[in-house]
XYZ file of C-alpha atoms in Angstrom:
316
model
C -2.275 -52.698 -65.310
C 0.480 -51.101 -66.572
C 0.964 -53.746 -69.126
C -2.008 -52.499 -70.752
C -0.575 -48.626 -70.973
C -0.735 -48.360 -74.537
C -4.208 -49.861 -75.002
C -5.110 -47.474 -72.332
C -4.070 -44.644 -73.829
C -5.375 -45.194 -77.326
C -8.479 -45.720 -75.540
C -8.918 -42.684 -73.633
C -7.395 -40.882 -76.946
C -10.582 -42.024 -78.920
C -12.940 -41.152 -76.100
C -11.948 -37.784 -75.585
C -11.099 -36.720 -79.187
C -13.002 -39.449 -81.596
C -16.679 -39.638 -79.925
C -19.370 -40.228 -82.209
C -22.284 -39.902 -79.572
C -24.742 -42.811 -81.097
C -28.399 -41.308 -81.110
C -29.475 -44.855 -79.239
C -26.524 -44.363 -76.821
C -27.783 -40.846 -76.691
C -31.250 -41.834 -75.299
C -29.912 -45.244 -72.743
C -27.764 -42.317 -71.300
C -30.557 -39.637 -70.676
C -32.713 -41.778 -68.911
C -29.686 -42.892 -66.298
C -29.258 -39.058 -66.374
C -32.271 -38.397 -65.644
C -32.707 -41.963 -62.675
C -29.709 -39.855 -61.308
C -31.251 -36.671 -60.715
C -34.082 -37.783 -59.202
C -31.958 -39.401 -56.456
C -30.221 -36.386 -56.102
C -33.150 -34.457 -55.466
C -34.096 -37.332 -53.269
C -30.824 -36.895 -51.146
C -30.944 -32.938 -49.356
C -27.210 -33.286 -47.815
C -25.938 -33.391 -51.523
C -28.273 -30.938 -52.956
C -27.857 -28.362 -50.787
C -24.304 -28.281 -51.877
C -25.063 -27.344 -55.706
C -27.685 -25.064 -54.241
C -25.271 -22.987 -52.343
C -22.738 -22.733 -55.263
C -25.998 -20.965 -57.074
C -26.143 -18.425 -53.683
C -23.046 -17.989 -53.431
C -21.703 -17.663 -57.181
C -25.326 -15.862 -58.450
C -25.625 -15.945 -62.168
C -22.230 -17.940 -63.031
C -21.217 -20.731 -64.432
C -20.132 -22.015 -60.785
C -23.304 -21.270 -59.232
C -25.205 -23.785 -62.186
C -25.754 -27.301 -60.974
C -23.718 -29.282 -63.432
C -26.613 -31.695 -64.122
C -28.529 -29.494 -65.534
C -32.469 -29.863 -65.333
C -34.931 -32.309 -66.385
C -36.223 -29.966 -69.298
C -32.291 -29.635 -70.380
C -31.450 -32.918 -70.356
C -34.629 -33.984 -72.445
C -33.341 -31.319 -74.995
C -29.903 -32.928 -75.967
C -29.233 -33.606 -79.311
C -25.959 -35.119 -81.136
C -25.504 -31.478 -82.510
C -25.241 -30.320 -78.934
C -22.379 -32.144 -77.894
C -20.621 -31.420 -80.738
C -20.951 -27.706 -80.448
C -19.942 -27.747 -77.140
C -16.527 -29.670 -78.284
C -16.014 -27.471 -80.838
C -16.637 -24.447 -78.539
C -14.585 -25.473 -75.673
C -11.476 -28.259 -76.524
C -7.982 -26.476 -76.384
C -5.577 -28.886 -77.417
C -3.610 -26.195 -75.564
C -4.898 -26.924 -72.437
C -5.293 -30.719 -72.735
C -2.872 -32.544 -69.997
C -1.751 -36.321 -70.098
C -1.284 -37.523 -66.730
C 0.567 -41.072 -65.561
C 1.572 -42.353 -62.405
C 2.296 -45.709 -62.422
C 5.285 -47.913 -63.082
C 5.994 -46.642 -66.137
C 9.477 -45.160 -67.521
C 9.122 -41.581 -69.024
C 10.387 -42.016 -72.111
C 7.918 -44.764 -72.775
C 5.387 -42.586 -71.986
C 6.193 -40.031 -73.994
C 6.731 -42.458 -77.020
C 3.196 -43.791 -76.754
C 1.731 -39.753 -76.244
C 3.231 -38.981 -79.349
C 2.142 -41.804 -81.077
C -1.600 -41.752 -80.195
C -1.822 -37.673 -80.043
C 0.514 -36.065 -82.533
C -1.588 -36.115 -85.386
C -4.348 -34.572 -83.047
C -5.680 -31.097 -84.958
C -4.901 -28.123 -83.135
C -7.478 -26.533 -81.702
C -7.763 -22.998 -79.718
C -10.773 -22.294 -77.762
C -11.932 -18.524 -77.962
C -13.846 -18.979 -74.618
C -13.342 -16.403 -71.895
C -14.088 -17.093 -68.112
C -15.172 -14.126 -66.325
C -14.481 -13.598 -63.168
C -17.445 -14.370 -60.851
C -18.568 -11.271 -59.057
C -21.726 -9.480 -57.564
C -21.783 -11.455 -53.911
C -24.111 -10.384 -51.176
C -25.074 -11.895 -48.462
C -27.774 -14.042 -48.495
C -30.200 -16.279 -46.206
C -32.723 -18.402 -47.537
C -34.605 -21.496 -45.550
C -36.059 -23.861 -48.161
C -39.033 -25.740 -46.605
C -38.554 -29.614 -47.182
C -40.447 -32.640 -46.066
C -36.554 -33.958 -44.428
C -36.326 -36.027 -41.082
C -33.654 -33.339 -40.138
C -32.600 -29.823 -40.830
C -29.715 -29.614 -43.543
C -27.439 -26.404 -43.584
C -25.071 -24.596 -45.618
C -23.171 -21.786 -44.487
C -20.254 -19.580 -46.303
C -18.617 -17.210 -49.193
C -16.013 -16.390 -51.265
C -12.887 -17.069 -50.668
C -9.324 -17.739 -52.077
C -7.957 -18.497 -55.542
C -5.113 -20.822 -56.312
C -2.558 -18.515 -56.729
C -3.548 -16.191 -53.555
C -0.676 -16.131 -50.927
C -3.694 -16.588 -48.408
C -5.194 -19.891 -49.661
C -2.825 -22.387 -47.780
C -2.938 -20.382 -44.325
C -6.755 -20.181 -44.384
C -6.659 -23.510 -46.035
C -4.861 -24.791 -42.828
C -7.855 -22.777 -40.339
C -10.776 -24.331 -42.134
C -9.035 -27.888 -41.494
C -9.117 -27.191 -37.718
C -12.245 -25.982 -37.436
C -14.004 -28.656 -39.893
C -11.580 -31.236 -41.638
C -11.558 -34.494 -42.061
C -9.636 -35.373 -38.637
C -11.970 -36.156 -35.819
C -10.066 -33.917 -33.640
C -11.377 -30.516 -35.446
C -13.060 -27.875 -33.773
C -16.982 -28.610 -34.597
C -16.493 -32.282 -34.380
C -15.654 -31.876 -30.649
C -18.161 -29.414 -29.929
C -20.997 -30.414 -31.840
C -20.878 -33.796 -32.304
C -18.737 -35.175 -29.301
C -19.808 -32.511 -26.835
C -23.054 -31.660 -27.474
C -24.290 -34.695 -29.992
C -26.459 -32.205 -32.498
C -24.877 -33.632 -35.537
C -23.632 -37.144 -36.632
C -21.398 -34.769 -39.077
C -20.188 -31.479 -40.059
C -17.447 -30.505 -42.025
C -15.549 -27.413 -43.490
C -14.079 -27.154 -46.378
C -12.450 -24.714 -48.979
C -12.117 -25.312 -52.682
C -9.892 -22.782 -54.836
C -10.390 -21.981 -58.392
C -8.274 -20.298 -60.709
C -10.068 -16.716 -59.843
C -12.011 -17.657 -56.652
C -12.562 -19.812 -53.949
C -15.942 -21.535 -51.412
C -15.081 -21.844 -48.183
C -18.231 -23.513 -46.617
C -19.832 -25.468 -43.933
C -22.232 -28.623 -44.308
C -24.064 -30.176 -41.444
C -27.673 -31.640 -41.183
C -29.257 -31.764 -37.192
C -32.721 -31.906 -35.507
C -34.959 -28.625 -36.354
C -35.078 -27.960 -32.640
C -31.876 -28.000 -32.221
C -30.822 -25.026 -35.287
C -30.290 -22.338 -33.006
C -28.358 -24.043 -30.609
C -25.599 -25.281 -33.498
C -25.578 -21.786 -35.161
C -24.524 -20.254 -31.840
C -21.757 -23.432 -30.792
C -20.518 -22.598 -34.513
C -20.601 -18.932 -34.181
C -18.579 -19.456 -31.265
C -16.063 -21.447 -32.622
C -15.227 -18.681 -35.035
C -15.353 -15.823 -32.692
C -12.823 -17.744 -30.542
C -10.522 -17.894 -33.900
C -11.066 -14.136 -34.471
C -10.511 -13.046 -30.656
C -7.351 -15.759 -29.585
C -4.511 -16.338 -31.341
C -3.311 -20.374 -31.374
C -0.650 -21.604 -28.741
C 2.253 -22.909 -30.075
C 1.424 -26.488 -29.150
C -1.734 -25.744 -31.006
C -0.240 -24.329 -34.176
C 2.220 -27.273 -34.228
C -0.435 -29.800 -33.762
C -2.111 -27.689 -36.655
C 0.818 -27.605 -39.138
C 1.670 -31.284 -38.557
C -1.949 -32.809 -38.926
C -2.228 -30.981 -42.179
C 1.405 -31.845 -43.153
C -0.120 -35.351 -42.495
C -3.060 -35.437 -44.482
C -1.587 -34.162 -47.641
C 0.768 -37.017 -47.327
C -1.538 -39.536 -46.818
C -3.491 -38.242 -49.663
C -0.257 -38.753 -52.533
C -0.404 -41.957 -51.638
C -3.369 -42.403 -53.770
C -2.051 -42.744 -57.393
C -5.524 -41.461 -58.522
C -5.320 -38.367 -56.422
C -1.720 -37.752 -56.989
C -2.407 -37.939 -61.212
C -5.377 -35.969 -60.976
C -3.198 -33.306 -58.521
C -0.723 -32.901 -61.222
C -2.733 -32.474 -63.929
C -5.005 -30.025 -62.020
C -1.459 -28.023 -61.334
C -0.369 -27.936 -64.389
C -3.694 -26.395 -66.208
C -4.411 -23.930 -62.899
C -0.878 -22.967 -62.114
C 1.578 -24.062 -65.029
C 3.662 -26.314 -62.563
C 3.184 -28.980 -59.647
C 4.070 -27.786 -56.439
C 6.722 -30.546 -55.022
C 5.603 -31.464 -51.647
C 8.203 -30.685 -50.011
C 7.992 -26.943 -51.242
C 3.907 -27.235 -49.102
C 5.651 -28.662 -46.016
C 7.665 -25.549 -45.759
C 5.294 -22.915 -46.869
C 3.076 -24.801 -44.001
C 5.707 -23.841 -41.261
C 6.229 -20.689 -42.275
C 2.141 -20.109 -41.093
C 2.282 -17.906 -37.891
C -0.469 -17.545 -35.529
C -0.694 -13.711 -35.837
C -1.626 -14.286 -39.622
C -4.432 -17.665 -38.199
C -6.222 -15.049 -36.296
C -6.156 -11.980 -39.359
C -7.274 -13.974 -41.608
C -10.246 -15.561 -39.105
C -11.289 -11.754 -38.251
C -11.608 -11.214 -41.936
C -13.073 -14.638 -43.641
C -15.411 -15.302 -40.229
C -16.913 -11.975 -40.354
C -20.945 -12.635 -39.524
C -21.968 -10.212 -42.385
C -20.591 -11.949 -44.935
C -21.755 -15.527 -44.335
C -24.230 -17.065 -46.372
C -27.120 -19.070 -45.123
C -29.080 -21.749 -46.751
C -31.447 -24.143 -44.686
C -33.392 -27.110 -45.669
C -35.761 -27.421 -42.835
């Protein structure tokens, strides 16, 4: 509630720059930790995700599952999390984000009160670039009721000129609307999956584009060939105008809908600001959206979709 801003704020203040890590804490937290992993494990549709990051982003940070392993998470001490503060907060690149019904000036009152006498601190970390893809396919045998599949590569960064056009071509063929490409074909048309989706996520230097879907083992070939040909049509057809206007306005629609969650829309912002120094009024997306032509769909289909650079990994 926002009448509880400052005690919020103070709060979250202590958490993130004040935390003592109690060894007892310390040990009631690694064995949730470790309760969670072995759910994960237990559940292929999300492991399979981290697993591709590691194909597809091979000996990088992105490619690590970001729960570690058992033997790592046995290993924590106090002293750990310390270093790793010490080694990676930037006070430089620390962002306060509010939305709420708050007045600015109040918010920047309590910021200052609760963070000015916060000691500078400059991390000397460097991220390097991830590099070094090949294609790769790799079937994982697993005792699963169904097949689970992850196809994809590198793709985009933030700041390429490409991300929102290709952006907009993974939405059609895989987004959340029910109306996208695969959904009609594989689910509604065929009824292989109960779901698959596409997706891209952009990163300051890089970019996944990648699909998820789990289906019957007998019935693998079949969806690798209906997906296959939903790309090739992509790379050999340019979209109609009625279909890149029913594109650009579905995806005008969805980024809407999605500021209207005040989580979202604070955790946009402060995303902007550390990846591109600004936030991106919507308005300013809405336009760069219908400036999209079909000509540029289809380029950037041949070169993204190409068979030889897609990535395989199958739980089966």
């Amino acid at each position: 509630l926002d009448e509880h801003f400052v005690k919020a704020v103070d709060l979250l203040t202590d958490i993130a720059f004040n935390s003592t890590f109690p060894e007892k804490q310390l040990e009631l937290e690694r064995g949730v930790i470790l309760e969670e992993m072995a759910m994960y494990l237990d559940s292929p549709e999300d492991a399979i995700q981290d697993e591709f990051d590691g194909i597809v982003f091979p000996d990088h940070a992105l490619g690590v599952n970001i729960l570690g392993t058992q033997e790592s998470v046995k290993g924590f001490t106090r002293e750990d999390f310390n270093r790793f503060i010490y080694e990676n907060l930037d006070t430089e690149r620390t962002v306060l984000s509010v939305v709420g019904n708050m007045d600015f000036k109040k918010v920047v009152k309590v910021a200052e009160k609760f963070l000015k006498d916060i000691p500078a601190k400059k991390s000397n970390r460097v991220r390097m670039r991830p590099g070094g893809y090949e294609k790769k396919e790799v079937t994982v045998q697993k005792d699963n009721n169904q097949a689970q599949v992850a196809i994809g590569r590198p793709s985009f960064e933030l700041s390429s000129p490409d991300r929102l056009p290709f952006f907009a071509l993974v939405n059609l063929l895989g987004g959340p609307g029910m109306n996208s490409r695969f959904n009609l074909s594989l689910r509604e048309k065929y009824g292989l999956v109960y779901q698959i989706e596409a997706s891209l996520v952009s990163y300051s230097d890089t970019g996944l584009f990648s699909i998820f879907f789990g289906t019957d083992s007998r019935n693998l070939e079949k969806a690798f060939r209906l997906i296959s040909r939903e790309l090739d049509l992509l790379k050999g057809k340019p979209l109609g105008d009625v279909q890149l206007k029913t594109l650009k306005d579905q995806l005008k629609g969805q980024l809407a809908m999605a500021e209207e969650s005040k989580q979202g829309y604070m955790l946009m912002m402060a995303k902007s600001i550390l990846d591109l120094g600004y936030v991106e009024p919507l308005g300013d997306i809405f336009r760069e959206i219908d400036t999209i032509g079909a000509a540029r769909l289809q380029g950037l289909a041949t070169e993204m979709f190409a068979e030889e650079e897609l990535s395989r990994l199958i739980y089966n």
